[in-house]
Each structure stands twice: as structure tokens, then as C-alpha cells.
Short mmCIF file of C-alpha atoms in Angstrom, two decimals:
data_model
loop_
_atom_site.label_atom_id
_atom_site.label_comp_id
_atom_site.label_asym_id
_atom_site.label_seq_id
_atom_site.Cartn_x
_atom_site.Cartn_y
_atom_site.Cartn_z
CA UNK A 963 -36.97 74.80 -8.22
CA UNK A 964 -33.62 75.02 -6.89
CA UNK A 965 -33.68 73.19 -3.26
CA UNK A 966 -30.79 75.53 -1.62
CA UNK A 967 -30.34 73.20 0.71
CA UNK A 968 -27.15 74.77 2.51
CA UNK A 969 -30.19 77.45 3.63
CA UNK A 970 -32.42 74.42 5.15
CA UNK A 971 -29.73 73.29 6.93
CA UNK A 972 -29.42 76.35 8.64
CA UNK A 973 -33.00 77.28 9.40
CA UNK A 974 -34.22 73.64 10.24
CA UNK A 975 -32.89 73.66 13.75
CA UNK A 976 -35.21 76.99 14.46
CA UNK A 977 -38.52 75.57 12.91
CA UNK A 978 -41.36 75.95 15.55
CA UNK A 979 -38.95 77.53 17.85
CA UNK A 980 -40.49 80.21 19.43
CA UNK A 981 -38.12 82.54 17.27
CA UNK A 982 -38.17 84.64 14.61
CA UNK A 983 -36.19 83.88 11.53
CA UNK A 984 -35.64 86.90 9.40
CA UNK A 985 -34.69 86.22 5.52
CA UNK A 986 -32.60 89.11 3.94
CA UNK A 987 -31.04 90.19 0.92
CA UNK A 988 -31.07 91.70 -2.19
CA UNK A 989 -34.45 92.35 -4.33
CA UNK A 990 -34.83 88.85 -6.44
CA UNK A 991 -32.52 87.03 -4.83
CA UNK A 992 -34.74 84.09 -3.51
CA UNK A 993 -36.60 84.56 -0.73
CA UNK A 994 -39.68 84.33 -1.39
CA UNK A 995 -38.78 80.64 -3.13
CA UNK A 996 -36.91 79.89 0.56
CA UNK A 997 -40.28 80.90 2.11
CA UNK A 998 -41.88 78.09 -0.45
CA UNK A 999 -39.03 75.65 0.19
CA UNK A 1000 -39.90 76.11 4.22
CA UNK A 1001 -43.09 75.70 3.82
CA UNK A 1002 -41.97 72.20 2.51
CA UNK A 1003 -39.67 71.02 5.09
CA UNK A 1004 -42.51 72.37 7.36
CA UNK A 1005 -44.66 69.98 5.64
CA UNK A 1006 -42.75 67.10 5.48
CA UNK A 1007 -42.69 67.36 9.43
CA UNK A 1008 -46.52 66.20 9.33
CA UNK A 1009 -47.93 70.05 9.45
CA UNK A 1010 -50.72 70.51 7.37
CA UNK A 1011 -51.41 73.42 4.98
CA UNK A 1012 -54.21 74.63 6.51
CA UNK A 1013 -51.58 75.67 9.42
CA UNK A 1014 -49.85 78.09 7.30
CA UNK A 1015 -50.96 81.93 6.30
CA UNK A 1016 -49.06 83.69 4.00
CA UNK A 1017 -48.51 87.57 3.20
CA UNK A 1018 -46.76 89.11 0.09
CA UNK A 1019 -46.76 92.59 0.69
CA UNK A 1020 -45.47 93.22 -2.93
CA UNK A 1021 -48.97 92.09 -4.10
CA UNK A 1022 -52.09 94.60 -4.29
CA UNK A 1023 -53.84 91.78 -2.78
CA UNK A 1024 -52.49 92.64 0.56
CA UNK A 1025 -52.51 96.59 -0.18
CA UNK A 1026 -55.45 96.86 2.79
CA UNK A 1027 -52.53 95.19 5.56
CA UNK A 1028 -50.20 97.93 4.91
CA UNK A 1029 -50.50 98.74 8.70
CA UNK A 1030 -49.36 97.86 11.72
CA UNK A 1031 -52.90 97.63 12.98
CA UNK A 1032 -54.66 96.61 10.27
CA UNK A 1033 -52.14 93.03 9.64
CA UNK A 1034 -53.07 92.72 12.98
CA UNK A 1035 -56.68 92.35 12.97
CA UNK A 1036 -56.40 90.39 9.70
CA UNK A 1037 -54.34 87.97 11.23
CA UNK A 1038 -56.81 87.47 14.53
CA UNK A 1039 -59.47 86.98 12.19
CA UNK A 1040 -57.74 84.25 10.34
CA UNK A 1041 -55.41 82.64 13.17
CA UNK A 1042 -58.75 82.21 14.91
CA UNK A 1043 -60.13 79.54 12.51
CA UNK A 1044 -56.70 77.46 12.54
CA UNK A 1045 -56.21 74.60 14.94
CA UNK A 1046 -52.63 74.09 16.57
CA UNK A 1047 -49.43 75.97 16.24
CA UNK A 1048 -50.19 78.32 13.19
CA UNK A 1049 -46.94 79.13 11.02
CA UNK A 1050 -46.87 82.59 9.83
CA UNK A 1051 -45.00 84.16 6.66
CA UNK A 1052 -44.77 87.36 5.34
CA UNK A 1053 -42.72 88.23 2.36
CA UNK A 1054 -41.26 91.82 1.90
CA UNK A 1055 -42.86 92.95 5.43
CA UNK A 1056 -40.85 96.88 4.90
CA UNK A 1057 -43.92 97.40 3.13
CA UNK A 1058 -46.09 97.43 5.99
CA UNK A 1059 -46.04 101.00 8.40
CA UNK A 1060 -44.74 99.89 11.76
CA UNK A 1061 -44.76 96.23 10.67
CA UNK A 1062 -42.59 95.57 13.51
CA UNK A 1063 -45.37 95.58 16.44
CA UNK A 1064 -46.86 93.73 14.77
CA UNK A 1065 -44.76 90.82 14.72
CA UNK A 1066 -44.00 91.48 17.90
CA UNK A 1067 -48.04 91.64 19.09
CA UNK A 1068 -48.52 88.35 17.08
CA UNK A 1069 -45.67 87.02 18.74
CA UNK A 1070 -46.71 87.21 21.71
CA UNK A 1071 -50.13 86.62 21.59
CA UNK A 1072 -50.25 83.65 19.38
CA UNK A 1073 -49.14 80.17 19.40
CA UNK A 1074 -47.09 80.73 16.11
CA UNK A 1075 -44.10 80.28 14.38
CA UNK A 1076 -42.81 83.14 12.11
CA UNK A 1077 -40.84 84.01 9.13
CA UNK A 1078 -40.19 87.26 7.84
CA UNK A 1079 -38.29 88.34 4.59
CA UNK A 1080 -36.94 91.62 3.67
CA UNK A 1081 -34.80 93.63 1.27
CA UNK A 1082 -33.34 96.31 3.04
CA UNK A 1083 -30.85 94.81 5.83
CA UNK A 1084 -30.97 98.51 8.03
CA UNK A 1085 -34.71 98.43 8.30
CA UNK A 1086 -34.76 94.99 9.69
CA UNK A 1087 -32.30 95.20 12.03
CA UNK A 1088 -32.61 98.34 13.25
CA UNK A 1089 -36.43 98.10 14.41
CA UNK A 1090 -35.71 93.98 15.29
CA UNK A 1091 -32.94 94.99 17.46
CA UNK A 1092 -35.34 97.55 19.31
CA UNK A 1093 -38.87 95.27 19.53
CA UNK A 1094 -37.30 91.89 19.23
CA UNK A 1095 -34.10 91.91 21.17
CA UNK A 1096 -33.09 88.33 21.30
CA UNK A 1097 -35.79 86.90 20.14
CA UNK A 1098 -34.86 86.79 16.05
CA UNK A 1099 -32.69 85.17 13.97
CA UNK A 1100 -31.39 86.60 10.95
CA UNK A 1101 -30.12 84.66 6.99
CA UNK A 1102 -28.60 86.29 4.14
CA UNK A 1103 -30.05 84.74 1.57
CA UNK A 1104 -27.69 85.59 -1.62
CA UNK A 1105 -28.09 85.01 -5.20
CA UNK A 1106 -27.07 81.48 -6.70
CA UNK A 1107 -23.51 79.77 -6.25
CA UNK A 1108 -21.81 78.76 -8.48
CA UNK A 1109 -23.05 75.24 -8.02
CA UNK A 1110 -26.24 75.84 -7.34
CA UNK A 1111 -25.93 77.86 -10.94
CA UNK A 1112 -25.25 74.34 -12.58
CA UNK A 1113 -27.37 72.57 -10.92
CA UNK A 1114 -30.72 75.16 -13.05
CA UNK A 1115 -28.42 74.67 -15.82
CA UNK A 1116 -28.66 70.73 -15.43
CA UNK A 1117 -32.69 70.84 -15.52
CA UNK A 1118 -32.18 72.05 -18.90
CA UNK A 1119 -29.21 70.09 -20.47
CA UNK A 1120 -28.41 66.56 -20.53
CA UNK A 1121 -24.73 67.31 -20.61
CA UNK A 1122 -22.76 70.17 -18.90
CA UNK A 1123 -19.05 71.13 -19.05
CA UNK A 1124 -18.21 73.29 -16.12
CA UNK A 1125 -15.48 74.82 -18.01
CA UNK A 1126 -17.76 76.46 -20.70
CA UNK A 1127 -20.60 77.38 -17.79
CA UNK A 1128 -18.35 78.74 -15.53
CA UNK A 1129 -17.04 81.42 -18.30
CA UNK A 1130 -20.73 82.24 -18.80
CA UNK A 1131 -21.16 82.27 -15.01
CA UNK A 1132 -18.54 84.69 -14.68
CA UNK A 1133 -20.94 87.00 -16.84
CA UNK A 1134 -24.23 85.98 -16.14
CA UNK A 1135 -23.59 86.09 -12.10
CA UNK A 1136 -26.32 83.97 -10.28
CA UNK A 1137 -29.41 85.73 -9.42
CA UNK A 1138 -32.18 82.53 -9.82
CA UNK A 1139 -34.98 84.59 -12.07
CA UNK A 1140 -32.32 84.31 -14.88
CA UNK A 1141 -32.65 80.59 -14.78
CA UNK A 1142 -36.15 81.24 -16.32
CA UNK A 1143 -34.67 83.22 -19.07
CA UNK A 1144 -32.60 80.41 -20.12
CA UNK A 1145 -29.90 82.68 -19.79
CA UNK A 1146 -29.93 84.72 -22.68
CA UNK A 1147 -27.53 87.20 -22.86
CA UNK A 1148 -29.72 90.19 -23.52
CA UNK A 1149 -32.71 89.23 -21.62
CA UNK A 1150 -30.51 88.77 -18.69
CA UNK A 1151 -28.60 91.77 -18.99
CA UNK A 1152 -32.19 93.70 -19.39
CA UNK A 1153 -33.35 91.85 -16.19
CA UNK A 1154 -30.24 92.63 -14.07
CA UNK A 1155 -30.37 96.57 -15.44
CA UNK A 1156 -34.45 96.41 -14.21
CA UNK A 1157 -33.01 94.94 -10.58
CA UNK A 1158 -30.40 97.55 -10.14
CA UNK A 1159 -32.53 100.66 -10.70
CA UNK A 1160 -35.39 98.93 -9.01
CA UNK A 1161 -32.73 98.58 -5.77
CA UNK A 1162 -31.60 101.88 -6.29
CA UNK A 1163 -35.20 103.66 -6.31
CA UNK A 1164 -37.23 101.51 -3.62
CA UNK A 1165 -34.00 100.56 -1.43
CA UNK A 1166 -31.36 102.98 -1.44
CA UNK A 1167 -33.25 106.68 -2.69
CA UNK A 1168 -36.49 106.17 -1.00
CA UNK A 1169 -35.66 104.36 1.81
CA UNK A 1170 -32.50 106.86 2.62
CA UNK A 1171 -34.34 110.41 1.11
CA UNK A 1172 -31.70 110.44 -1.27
CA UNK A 1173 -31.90 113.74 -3.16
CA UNK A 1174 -28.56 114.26 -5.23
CA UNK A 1175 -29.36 110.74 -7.11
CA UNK A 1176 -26.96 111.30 -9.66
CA UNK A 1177 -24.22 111.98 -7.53
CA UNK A 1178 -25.38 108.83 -5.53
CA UNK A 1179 -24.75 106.86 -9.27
CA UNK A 1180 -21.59 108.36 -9.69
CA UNK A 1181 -20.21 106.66 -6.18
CA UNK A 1182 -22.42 103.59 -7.17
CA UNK A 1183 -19.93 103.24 -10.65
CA UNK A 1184 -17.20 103.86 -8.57
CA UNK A 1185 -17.69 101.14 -6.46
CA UNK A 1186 -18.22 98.63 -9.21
CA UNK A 1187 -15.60 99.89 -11.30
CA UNK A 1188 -13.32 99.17 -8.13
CA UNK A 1189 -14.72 96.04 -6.14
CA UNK A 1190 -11.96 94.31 -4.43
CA UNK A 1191 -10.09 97.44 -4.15
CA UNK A 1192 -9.21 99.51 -1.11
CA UNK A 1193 -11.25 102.45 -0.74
CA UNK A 1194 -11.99 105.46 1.06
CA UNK A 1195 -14.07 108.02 1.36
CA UNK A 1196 -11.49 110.91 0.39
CA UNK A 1197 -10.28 109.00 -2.62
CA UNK A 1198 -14.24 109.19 -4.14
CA UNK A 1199 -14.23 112.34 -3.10
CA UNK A 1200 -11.15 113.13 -4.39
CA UNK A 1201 -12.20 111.47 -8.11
CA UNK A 1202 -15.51 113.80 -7.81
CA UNK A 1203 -14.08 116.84 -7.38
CA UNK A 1204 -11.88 115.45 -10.85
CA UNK A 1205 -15.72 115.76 -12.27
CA UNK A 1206 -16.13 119.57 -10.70
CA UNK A 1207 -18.53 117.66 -8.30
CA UNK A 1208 -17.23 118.33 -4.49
CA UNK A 1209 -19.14 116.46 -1.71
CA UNK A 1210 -17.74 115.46 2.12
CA UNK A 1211 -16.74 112.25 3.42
CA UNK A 1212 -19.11 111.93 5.74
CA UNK A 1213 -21.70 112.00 2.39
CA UNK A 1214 -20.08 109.53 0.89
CA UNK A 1215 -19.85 107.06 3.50
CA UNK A 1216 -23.80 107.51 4.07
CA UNK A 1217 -24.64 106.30 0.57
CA UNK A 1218 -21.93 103.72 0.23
CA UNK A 1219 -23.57 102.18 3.99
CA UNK A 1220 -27.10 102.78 2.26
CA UNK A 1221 -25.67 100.70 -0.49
CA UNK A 1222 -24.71 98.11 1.66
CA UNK A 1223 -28.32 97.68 3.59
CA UNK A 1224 -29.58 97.40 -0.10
CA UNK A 1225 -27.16 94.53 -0.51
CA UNK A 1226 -25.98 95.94 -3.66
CA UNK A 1227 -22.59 96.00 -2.00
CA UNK A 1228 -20.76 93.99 1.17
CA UNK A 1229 -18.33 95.58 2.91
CA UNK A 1230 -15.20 93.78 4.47
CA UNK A 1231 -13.04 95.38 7.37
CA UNK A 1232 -8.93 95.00 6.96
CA UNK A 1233 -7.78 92.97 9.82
CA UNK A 1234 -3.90 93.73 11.13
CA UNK A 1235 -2.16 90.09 11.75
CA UNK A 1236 0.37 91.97 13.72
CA UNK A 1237 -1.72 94.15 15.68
CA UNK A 1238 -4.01 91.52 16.15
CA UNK A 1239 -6.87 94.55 15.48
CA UNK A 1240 -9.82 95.41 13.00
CA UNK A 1241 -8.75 98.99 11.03
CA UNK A 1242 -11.64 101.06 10.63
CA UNK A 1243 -9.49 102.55 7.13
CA UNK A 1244 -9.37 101.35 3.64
CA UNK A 1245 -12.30 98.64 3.38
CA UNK A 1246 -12.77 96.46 0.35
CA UNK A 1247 -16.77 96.37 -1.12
CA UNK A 1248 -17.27 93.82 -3.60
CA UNK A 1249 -20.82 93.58 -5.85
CA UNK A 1250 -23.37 90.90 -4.32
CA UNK A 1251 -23.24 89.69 -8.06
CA UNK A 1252 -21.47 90.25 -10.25
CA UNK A 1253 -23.68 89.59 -13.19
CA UNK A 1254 -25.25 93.32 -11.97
CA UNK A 1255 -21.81 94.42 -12.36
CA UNK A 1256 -21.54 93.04 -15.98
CA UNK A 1257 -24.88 94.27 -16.59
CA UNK A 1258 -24.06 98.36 -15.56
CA UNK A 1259 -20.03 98.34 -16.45
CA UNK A 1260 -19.93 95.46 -18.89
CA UNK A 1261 -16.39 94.91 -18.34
CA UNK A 1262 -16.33 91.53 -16.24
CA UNK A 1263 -13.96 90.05 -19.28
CA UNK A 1264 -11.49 92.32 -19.17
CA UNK A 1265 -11.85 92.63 -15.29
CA UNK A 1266 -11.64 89.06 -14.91
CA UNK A 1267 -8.78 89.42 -11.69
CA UNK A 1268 -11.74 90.91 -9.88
CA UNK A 1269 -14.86 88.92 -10.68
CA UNK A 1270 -12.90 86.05 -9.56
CA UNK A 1271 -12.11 88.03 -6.22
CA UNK A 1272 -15.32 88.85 -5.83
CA UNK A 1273 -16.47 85.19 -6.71
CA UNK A 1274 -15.26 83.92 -4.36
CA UNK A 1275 -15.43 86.39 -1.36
CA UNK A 1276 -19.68 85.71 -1.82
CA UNK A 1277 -18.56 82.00 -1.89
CA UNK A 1278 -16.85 82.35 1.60
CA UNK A 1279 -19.79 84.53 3.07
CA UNK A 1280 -22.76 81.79 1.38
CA UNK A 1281 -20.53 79.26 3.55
CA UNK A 1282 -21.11 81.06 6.90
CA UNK A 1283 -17.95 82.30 7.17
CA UNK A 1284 -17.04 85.69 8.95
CA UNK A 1285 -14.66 87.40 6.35
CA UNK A 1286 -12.06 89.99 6.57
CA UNK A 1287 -8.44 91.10 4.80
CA UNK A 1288 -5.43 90.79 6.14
CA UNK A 1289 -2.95 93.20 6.46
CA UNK A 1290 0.33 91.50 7.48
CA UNK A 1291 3.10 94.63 7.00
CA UNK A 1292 2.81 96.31 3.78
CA UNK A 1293 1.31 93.30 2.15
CA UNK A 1294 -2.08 92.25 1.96
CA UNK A 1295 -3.74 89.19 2.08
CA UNK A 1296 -7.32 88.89 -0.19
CA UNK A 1297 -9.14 87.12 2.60
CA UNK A 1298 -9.09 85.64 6.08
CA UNK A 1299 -12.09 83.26 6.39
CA UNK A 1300 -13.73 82.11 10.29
CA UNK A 1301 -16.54 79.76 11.02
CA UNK A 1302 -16.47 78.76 14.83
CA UNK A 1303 -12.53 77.79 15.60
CA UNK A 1304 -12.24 76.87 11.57
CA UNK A 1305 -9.82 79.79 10.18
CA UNK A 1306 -8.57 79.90 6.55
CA UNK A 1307 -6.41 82.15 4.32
CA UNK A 1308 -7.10 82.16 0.93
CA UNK A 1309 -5.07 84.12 -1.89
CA UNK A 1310 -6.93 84.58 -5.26
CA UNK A 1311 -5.47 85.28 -8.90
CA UNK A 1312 -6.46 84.68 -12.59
CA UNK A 1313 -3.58 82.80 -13.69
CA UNK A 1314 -0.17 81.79 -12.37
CA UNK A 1315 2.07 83.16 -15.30
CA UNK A 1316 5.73 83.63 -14.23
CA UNK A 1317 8.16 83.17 -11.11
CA UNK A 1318 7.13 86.54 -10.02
CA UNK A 1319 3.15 85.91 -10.29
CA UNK A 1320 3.99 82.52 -8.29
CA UNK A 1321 6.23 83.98 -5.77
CA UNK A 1322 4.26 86.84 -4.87
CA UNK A 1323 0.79 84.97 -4.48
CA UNK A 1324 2.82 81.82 -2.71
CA UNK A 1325 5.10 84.20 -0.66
CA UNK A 1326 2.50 86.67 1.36
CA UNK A 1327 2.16 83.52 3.66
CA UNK A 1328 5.95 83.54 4.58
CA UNK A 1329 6.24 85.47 7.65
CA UNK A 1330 2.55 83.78 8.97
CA UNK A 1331 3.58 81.28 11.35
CA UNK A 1332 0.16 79.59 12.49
CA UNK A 1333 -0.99 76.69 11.29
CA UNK A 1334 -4.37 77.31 9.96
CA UNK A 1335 -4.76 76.65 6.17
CA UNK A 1336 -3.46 78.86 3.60
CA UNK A 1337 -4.65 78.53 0.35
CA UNK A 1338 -3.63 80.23 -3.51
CA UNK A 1339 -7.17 79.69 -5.86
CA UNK A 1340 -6.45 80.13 -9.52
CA UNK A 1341 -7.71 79.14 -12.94
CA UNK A 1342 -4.69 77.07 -13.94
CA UNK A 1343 -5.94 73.37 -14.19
CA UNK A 1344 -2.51 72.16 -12.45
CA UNK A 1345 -1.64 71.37 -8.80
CA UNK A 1346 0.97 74.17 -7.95
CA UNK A 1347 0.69 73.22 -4.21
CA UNK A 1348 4.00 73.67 -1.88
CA UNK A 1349 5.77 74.77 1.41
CA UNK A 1350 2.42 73.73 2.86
CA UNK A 1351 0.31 75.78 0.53
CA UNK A 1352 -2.39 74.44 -0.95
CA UNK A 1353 -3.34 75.88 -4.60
CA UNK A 1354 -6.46 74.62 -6.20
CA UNK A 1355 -8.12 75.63 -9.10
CA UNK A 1356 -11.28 77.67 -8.31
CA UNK A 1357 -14.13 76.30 -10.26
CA UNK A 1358 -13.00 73.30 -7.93
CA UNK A 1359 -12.99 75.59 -5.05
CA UNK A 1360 -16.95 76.65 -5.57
CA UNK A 1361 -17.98 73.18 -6.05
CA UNK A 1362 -15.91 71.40 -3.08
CA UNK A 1363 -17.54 70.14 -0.24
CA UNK A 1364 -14.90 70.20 2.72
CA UNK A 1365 -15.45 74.36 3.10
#
């Protein structure tokens, strides 16, 4: 088992607090294994298993707690027989009608600590934000990094090269069930296919009453035939109506945002250096792996400008960082990274090939006089660095630890 210890570190400091810490994210991503490697740090703090009870409301097991009021009774019954501070975790909870009251009951009547997980990001945060104002704290949990990619690959080889694993990373993307598969190429790609329509159905049709589902798939190829690329809701409207299919903008930007509770997608905002403003035109989505991408399209290879793009925007967001692209005049900067008062640029491309490649990529930082870092990320295996710029290659990038 993967430790994913850069998730510990942020949830330790709310163990036993009397808060509630919400795991989301995409459908096989991990949570329920964070739940397990909680439970652990929870033990290794002296708590005892007989303090825990657990819910997975994905099993038939549970189908009777479906309810609001009927989790609630079950967990009186059983919270009754535990002595001390009883630590509470339910995996999935969507499942459960009007799960939100009760948490929010147990909350408040119990001497608990909970943890809730959850695939679909509006759900959550829409009924938190109304029962549990202030009271809840919320982790993305994503599929695997690229490190924490070699580290399943290390449990089953004595000797990696991170050259060879990152080319089948950049296929493969991360999510942790493929680790099981041993990564075979058409097992994974047959896993990834079940995820997306699995995502699709429970997260994004049924949750949203999506009826036109094929014009929903249409938008969905769009997207992943275009991650890192501006869009807007009048250009995939405007390539519909190329496929005599005509649907408003206002459609369109319902099922790309019911995408993006779903996780399949993450939408970044273009920030104006100039204006010193967030434009509300023109976002970027990139795939929460790309692997899914590989798996639907199968183009990652010769889309390899983009993967890496969308490599390492996931990177920057698994960090904790807030991310957004710049807009500096009529050029564009891939991403502008904040955690706290920390503030990076960072520039990504395939390969540096040519004065032109090297002066554009080097030269969108010339009229940016602060002094935060600026970096250009790259696959070349030498140190192009200058005027202050820092270039590094980007396998080294994804594995460094001063981010």
C-alpha cells in the first residue's frame, strides 16, 4: 500500500479535532485506502480499534443505512457500546438520502471524530456549506504522482529507470487500482474505459438528470481532445452545430461544471498580470488523468505537448498550490502557482528545439518584473537555465522536493 504521505501531512493536524474532514475526488482514486491509512496514523496515536466504526456505502452490507434516519439509529446503537472518543468513517456517504443531517446530528451529539469521503465535489459542498458551515474541512485526494507511481512500481522491481517509467507513465496516468494490474496495457486501458463510463453514469448523468447523454459525450471528447487549451462555450457550440447538433451556451457550461464536480475535469481561471484581475473568459480544463484520456482518445503519444501540460498542472494542484494562467498582453503564460506568500511561474514544453522554441518559452517572462520564480520545464536532459530563469527537466520537476 502506497503511504501518500503528502495527504497525512495535511490531515494529521485535524485528527480528533472536533472537525470534519471531507475526502474528495474522482471514483477510484484512493480514498477509501486514505480512510485505511488514517485509521493507521489514528492508531499509532495509542487509539484502539475497537474506537473506530466504519461505513462503505458502496457495499450491500450497508444497503439498510441508506437514510438519513436509519445511519442514525445504527450509529446510536453501536457508538453506545464504545468507550472514549469514537472515530467515525464513512466511505462514499452520496449514497445515503439526506446523509448530511446526519453527520451533522452525530456531530453534535457524540463525542466523535469524523471522516467522510465522496465522489461528486457539488454534492459535498453544496449540502456541507448549508449544515456544516465552518465546521468541515475539505482534501482532494487525486490519483497517483508521478512519484508516488514509482514508488508501486518499486514493490515490484528491483531496478527502475525513470526514463523508461515515465514514458509509460505518460500513458498509463496514475490512478492506484492499476498498480494491481501490473500495468498491463490492455487491462489498464479496460479498467480506465470501466472508470470513465462508471463517472459518467453515477456522477455526471444521474447525479445532474442528464438526458441528451450523447450530446453530453460529444462535449466530454471535446474537452479531452483539447485539455490545456482555451475554451469557451460558443467555440463547442460552434464545433456542434459543424455536427448539425445546435445546443446554447448556457447548456454547455452546465455539463462541462457537472464534469468538473465529477472530477473528470479541473478547471483553471486566466489571471490578467496587468489588470491584476481573474477573467471569467477562455478557461483552460485539463483531464484529472491522463491515463483516462489515453484510454478514450488514445492519442497521448502524439499529444505529448499536452499530457506534459496537463502533468504537471495536477502536479502543482497535488502540492497545494492555488493555480491559474496568466495572461500578460497577448501572451500567455501556462501557469501561475500560490501556496501562502510562495508564488511561482512555470512555462512547460516537450522539447527545446531551435532559437525560436527557446526564445519564445524563455522570453514570455521579459516584461514580468517581480521577483518570484519563473521557471521553463522540459524533457531535454540539459540545464538551459538563464537571465534568471530556471529550466529543469520535468521528470526532475515531479520528483523534487523543494515545491
Amino acid at each position: 500500500m502506497i503511504q501518500r504521505e503528502r495527504y497525512i501531512d495535511k490531515i494529521k493536524p485535524f485528527i480528533g479535532k472536533d472537525i470534519i474532514k471531507v475526502l474528495t475526488g474522482i471514483r477510484r482514486s484512493g480514498k477509501s485506502v486514505m480512510l485505511q491509512l488514517i485509521q493507521e496514523e489514528i492508531r499509532s496515536q495509542g487509539i484502539a480499534d475497537t474506537q473506530f466504526i466504519s461505513f462503505n456505502f458502496e457495499s450491500l452490507e450497508n444497503a439498510d443505512f441508506c437514510t438519513a434516519d436509519s445511519l442514525y439509529q445504527e450509529l446510536k446503537k453501536r457508538i453506545s457500546s464504545v468507550q472514549g472518543k469514537v472515530y467515525l468513517f464513512f466511505d462514499e456517504i452520496q449514497e445515503v438520502e439526506q446523509w448530511e443531517k446526519c453527520i451533522n446530528s452525530v456531530r453534535v451529539d457524540f463525542d466523535c471524530d469524523i471522516y467522510i469521503t465522496g465522489s461528486n465535489a457539488k454534492l459535498l459542498s453544496g449540502e456541507l456549506a448549508t449544515y456544516l458551515g465552518g465546521r468541515y474541512v475539505e482534501f482532494v485526494v487525486f490519483p497517483f504522482s508521478f512519484e508516488e507511481y514509482l514508488e508501486s512500481i518499486k514493490q515490484e522491481k528491483e531496478e527502475v529507470s525513470v526514463t523508461e517509467e515515465f514514458k509509460n507513465y505518460l500513458e498509463m496516468g496514475g490512478m492506484p487500482f492499476l498498480m494491481n494490474l501490473r500495468y498491463d496495457k490492455d487491462a489498464s486501458m479496460q479498467y480506465l474505459r470501466d472508470i470513465y463510463n462508471s463517472v459518467l453514469l453515477k456522477d455526471v448523468v444521474q447525479r445532474n438528470n442528464i438526458r441528451d447523454v450523447e450530446l453530453l459525450e460529444r462535449m466530454i471528447l471535446y474537452l479531452l481532445d483539447n485539455v490545456g487549451h482555451s475554451f469557451s462555450a460558443r467555440s463547442i457550440s460552434n464545433y456542434l452545430k459543424q455536427e448539425n447538433r445546435k445546443v446554447s451556451a448556457e447548456t454547455i457550461l452546465n455539463y462541462s461544471k457537472a464534469c468538473c464536480d465529477a472530477y473528470l475535469f479541473i478547471q483553471l481561471r486566466r489571471e490578467d498580470l496587468q489588470g491584476k484581475k481573474i477573467l471569467s473568459v477562455n478557461e483552460k480544463y485539463y483531464s484529472v488523468d491522463h491515463g483516462l484520456r489515453e484510454s478514450i482518445l488514445g492519442t497521448n503519444a502524439r499529444n505529448i505537448d499536452q499530457i506534459l501540460e496537463n502533468i504537471v498542472c495536477m502536479e502543482l494542484l497535488r502540492r497545494g498550490y492555488t493555480v491559474t494562467i496568466g495572461k500578460n498582453g497577448e501572451k500567455e503564460i501556462d501557469f501561475i502557482a500560490q501556496k501562502n506568500k510562495d508564488k511561482l511561474y512555470i512555462q512547460v514544453a516537450y522539447l527545446l528545439v531551435g532559437s525560436g522554441t527557446i526564445e519564445r518559452e524563455f522570453g514570455i517572462y521579459d516584461s514580468i518584473r517581480d521577483h518570484y520564480p519563473k521557471y521553463v520545464l522540459s524533457l531535454d536532459e540539459f540545464d538551459m537555465s538563464r537571465d534568471g530563469i530556471k529550466h529543469l527537466n520535468i521528470r526532475d520537476f515531479l520528483l523534487s522536493k523543494e515545491f
